[in-house]
PDB file of C-alpha atoms in Angstrom:
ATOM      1  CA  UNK A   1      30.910  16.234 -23.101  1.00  0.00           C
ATOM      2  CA  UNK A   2      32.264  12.785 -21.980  1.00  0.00           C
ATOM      3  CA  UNK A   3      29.954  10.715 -19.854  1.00  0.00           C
ATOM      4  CA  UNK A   4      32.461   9.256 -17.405  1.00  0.00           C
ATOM      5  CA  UNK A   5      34.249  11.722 -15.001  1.00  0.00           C
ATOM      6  CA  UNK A   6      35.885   9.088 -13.014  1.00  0.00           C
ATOM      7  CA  UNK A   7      34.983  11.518 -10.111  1.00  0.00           C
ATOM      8  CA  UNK A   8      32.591   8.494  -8.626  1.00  0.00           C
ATOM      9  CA  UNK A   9      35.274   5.893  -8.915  1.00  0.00           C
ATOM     10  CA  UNK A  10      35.889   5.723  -5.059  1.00  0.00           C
ATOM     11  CA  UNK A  11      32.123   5.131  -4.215  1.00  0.00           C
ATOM     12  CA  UNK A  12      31.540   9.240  -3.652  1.00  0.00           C
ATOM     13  CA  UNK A  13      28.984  11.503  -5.957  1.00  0.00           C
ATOM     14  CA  UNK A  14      28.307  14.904  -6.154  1.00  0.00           C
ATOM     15  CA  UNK A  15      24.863  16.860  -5.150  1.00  0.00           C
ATOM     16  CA  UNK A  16      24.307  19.641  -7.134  1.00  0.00           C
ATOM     17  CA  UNK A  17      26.189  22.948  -5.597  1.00  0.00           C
ATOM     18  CA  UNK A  18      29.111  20.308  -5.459  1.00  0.00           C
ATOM     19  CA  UNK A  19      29.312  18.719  -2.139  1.00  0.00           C
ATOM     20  CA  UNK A  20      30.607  15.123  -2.401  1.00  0.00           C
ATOM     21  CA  UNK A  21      28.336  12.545  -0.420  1.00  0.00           C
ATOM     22  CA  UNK A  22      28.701   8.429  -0.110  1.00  0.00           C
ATOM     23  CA  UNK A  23      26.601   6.963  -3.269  1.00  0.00           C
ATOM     24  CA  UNK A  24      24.840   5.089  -0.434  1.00  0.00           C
ATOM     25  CA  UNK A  25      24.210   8.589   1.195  1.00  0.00           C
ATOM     26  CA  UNK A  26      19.900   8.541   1.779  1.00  0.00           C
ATOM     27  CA  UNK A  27      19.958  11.629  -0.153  1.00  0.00           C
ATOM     28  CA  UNK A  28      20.997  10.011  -3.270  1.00  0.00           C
ATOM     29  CA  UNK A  29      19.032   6.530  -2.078  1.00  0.00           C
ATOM     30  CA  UNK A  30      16.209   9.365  -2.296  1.00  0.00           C
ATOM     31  CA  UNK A  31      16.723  10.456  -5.914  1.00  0.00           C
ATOM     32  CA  UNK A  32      18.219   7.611  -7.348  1.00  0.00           C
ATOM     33  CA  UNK A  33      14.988   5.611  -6.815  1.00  0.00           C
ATOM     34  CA  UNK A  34      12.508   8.569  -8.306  1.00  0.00           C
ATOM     35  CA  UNK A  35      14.199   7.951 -11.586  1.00  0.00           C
ATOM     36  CA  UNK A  36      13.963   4.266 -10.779  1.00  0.00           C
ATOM     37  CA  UNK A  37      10.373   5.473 -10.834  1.00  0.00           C
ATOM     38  CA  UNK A  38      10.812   7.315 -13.916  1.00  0.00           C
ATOM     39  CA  UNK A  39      12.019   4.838 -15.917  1.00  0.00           C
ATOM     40  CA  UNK A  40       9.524   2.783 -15.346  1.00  0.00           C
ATOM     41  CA  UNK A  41       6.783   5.712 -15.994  1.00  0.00           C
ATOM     42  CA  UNK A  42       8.707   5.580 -19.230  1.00  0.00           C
ATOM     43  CA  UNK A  43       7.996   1.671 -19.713  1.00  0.00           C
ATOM     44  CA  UNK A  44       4.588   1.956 -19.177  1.00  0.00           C
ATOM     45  CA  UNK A  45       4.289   4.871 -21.863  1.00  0.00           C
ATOM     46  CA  UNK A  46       5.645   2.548 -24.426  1.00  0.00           C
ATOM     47  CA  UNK A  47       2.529   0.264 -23.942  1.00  0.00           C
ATOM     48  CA  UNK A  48      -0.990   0.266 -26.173  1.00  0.00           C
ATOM     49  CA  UNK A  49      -2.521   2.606 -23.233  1.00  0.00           C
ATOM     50  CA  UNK A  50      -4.867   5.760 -24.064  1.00  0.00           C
ATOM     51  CA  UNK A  51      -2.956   8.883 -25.192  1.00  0.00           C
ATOM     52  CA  UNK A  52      -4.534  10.910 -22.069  1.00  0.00           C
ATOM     53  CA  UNK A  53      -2.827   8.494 -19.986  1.00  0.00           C
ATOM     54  CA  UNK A  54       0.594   8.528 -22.009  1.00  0.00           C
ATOM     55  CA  UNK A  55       0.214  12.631 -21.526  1.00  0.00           C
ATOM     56  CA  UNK A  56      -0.143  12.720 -18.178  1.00  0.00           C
ATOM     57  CA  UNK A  57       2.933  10.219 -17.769  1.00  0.00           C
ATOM     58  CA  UNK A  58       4.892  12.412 -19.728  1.00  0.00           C
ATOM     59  CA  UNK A  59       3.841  15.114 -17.455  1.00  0.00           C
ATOM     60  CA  UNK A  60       4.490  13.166 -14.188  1.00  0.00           C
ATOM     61  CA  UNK A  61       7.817  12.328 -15.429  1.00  0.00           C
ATOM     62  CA  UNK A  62       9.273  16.315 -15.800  1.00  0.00           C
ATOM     63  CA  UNK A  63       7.584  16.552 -12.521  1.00  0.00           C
ATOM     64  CA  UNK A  64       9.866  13.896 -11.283  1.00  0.00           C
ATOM     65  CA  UNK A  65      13.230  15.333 -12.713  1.00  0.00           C
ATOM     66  CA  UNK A  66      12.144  18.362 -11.035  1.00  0.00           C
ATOM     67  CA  UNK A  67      11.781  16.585  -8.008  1.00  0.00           C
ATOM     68  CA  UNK A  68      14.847  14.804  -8.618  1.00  0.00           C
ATOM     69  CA  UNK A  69      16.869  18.114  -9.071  1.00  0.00           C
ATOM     70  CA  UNK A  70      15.341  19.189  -5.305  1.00  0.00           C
ATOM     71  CA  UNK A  71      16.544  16.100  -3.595  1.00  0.00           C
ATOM     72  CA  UNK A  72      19.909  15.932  -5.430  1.00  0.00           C
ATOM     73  CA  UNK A  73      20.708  19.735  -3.958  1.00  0.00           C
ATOM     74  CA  UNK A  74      22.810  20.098  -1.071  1.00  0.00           C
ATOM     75  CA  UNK A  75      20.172  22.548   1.561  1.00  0.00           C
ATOM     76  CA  UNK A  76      23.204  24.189   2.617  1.00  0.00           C
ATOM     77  CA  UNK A  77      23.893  25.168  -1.170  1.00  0.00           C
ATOM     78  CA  UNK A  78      20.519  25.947  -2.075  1.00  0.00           C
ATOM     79  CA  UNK A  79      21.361  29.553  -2.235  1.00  0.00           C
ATOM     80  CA  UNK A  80      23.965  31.684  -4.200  1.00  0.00           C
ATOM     81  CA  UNK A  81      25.550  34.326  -2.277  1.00  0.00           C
ATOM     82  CA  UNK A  82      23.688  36.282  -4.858  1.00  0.00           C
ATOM     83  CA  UNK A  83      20.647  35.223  -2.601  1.00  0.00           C
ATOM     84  CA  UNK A  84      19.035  33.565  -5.601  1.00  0.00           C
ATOM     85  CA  UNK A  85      17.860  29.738  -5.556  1.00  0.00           C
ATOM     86  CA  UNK A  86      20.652  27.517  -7.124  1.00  0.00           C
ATOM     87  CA  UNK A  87      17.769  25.259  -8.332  1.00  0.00           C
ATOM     88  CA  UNK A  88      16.051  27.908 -11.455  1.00  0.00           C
ATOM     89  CA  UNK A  89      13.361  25.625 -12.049  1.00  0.00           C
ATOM     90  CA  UNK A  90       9.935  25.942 -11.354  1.00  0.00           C
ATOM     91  CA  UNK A  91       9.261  23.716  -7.789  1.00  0.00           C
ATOM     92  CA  UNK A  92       6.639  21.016  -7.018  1.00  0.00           C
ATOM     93  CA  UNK A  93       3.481  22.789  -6.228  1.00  0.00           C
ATOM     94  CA  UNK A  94       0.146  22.421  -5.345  1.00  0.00           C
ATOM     95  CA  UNK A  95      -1.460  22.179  -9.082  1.00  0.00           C
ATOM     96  CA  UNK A  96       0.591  19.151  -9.857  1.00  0.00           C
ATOM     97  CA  UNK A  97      -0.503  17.740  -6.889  1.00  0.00           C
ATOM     98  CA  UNK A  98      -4.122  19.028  -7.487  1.00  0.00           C
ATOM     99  CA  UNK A  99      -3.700  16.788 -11.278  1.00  0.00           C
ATOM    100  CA  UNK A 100      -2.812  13.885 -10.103  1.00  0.00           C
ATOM    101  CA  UNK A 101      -5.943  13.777  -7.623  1.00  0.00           C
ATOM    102  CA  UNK A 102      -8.324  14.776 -10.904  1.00  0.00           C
ATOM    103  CA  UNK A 103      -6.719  12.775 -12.670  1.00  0.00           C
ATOM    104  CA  UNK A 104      -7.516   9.995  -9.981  1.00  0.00           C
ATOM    105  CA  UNK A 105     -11.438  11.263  -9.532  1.00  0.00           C
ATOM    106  CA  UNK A 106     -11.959  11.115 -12.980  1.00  0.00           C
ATOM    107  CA  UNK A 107     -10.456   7.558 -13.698  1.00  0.00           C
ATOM    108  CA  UNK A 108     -12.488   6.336 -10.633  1.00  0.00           C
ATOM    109  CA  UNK A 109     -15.623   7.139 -12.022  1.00  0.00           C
ATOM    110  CA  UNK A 110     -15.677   4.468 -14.654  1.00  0.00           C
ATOM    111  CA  UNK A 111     -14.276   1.758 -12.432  1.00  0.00           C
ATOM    112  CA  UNK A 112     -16.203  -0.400 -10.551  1.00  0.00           C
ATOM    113  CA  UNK A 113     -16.339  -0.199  -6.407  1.00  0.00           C
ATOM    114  CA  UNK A 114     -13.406  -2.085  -4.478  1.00  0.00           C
ATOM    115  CA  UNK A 115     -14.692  -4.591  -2.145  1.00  0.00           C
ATOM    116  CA  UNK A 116     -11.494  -6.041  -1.534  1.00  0.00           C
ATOM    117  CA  UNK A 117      -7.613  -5.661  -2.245  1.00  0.00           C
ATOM    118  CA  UNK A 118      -6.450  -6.691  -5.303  1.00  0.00           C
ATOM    119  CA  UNK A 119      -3.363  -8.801  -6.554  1.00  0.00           C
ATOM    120  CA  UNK A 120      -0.994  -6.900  -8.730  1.00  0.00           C
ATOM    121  CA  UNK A 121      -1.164  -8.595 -12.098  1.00  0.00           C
ATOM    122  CA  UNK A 122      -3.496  -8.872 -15.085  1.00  0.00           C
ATOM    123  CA  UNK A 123      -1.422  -8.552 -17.878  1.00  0.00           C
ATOM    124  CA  UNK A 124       2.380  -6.838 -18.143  1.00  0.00           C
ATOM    125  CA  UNK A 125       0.770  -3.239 -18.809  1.00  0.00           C
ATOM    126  CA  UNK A 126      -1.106  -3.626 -15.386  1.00  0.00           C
ATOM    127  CA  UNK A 127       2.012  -5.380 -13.732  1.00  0.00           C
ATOM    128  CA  UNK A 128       4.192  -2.387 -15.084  1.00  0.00           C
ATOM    129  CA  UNK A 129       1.924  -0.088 -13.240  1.00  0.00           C
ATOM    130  CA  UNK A 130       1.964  -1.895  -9.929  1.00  0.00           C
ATOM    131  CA  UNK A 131       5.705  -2.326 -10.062  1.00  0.00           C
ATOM    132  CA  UNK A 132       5.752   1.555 -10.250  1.00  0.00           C
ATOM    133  CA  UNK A 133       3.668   1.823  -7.731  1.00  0.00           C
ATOM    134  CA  UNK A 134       5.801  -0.278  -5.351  1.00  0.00           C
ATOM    135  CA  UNK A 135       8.913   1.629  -6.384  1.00  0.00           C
ATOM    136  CA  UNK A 136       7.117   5.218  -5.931  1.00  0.00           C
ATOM    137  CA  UNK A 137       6.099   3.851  -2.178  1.00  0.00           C
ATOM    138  CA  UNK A 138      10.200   2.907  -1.493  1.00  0.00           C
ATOM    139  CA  UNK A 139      10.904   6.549  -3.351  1.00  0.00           C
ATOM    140  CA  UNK A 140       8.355   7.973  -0.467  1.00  0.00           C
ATOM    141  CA  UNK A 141      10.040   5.531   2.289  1.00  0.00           C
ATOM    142  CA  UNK A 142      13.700   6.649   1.639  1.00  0.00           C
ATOM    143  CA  UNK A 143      12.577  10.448   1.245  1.00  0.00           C
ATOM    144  CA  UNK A 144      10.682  10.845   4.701  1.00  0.00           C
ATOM    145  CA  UNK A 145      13.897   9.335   5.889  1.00  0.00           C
ATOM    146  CA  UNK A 146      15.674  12.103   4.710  1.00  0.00           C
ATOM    147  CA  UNK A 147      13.313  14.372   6.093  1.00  0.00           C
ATOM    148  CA  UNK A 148      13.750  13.196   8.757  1.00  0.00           C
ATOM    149  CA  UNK A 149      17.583  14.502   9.072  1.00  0.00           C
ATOM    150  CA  UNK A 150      17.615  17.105   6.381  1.00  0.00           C
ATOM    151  CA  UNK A 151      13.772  18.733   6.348  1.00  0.00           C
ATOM    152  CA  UNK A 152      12.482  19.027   2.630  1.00  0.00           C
ATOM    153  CA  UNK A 153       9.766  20.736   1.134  1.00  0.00           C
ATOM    154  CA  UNK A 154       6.574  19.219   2.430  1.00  0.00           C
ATOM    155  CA  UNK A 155       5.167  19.381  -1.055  1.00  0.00           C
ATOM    156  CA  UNK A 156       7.779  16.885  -2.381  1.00  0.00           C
ATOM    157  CA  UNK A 157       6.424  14.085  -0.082  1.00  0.00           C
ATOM    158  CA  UNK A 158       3.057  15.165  -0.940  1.00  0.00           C
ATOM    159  CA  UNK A 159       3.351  14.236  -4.437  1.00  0.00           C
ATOM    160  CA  UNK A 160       5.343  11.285  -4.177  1.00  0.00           C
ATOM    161  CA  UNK A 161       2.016  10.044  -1.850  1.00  0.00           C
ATOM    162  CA  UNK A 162      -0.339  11.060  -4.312  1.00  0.00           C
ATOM    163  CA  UNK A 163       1.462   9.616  -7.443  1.00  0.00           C
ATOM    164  CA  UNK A 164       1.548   6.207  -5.600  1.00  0.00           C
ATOM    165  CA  UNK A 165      -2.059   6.499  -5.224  1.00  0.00           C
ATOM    166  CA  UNK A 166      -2.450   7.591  -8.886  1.00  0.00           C
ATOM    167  CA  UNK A 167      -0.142   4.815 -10.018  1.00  0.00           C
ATOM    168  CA  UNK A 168      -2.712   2.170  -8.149  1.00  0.00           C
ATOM    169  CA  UNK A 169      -5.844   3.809  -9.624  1.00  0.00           C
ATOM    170  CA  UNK A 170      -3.687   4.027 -12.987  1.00  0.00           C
ATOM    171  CA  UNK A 171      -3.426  -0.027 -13.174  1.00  0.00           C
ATOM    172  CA  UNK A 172      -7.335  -0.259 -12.359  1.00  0.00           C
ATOM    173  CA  UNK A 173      -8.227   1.797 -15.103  1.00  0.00           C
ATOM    174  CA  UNK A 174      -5.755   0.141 -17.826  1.00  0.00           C
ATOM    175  CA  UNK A 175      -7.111  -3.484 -16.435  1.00  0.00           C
ATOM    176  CA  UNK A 176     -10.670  -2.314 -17.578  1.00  0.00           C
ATOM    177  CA  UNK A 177      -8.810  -0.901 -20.625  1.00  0.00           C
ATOM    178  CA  UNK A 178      -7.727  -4.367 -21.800  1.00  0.00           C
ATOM    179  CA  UNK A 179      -9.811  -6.531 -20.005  1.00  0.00           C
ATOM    180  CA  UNK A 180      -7.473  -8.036 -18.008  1.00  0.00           C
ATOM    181  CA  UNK A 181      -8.421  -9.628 -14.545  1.00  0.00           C
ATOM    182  CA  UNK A 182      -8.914  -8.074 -11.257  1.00  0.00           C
ATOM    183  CA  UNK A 183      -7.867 -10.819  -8.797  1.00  0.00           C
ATOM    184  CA  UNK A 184      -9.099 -10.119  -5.301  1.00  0.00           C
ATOM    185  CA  UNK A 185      -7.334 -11.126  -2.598  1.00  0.00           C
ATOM    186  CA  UNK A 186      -9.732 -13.084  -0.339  1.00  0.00           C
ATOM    187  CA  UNK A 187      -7.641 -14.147   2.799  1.00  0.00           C
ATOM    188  CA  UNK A 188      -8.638 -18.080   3.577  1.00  0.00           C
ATOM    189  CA  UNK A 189     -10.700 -18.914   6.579  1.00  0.00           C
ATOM    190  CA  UNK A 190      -9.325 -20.390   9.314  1.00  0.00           C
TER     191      UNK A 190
END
């Protein structure tokens, strides 16, 4: 199988059930920054973290292909005239939204209270992880756009709010990791 189709050539790109849509189109602005996200998940699983950690990545990103595969289907293609879903995979659901927030509560409990924001930075593990979270949040932005012309399944925006959450607490817990810096932000008086 050849990797160039030449299909895309005049600026158009296929969802899957095979309608053609502008590559600017919000739908594919949608997916095309959760594996923007991914990538990055796949950066920071290449650095000296904890192998829990590096699991869960690897389970957040097959989450995020799957979640990929529901934006990148065209809603009025979703079904075969067989009246089964075009999509055969198993969907976002309420467990992998339910791991992320354990995941979260049990990360927490080592870290000390916030008393303040805190500067993204610390070392380029930590930096990896706030750049990842910034790019989940725009992954979140350009999907509730979407929503708003094309409803999707709620539980897609769930998790892309949760992992950006998870992502934050994520970068905490690898600063204590390496004992990097937590730089609060403490806005100057007037």
């Amino acid at each position: 199988m050849k990797i160039y189709t030449k299909t895309g050539d005049a600026g158009t790109t296929a969802l899957f059930g095979g309608t053609r849509v502008s590559k600017h189109n919000i739908r594919i602005e949608s997916y095309g920054t959760v594996d923007e996200l991914n990538s990055y998940l796949g950066l920071i699983r290449t650095q000296e973290i904890d192998p829990r950690s590096k699991e869960i990545l690897v389970h957040i990103q097959d989450r995020l292909f799957t979640l990929g595969a529901i934006l990148a289907t065209d809603p009025a293609k979703a079904t075969l005239k067989s009246g089964k879903e075009r999509l055969n995979i198993p969907k976002i659901d309420e467990e992998d939204i339910e791991l992320l927030e354990k995941e979260m509560d049990r990360m927490n409990d080592s870290l000390p209270p916030m008393t303040h924001f805190i500067l993204p930075g610390g070392n380029s593990t930590v930096s990896y992880c706030h750049i990842a979270r910034t790019v989940c949040r725009r992954a979140e932005r350009r999907t509730t756009l979407l929503n708003e012309n094309e409803p999707i399944d709620e539980k897609v925006l769930m998790y892309l709010n949760r992992l950006s959450d998870y992502l934050f607490v994520l970068a905490r817990k690898l600063s204590k990791d390496t004992n990097a810096e937590e730089t609060q932000w403490i806005p100057k008086k007037l």
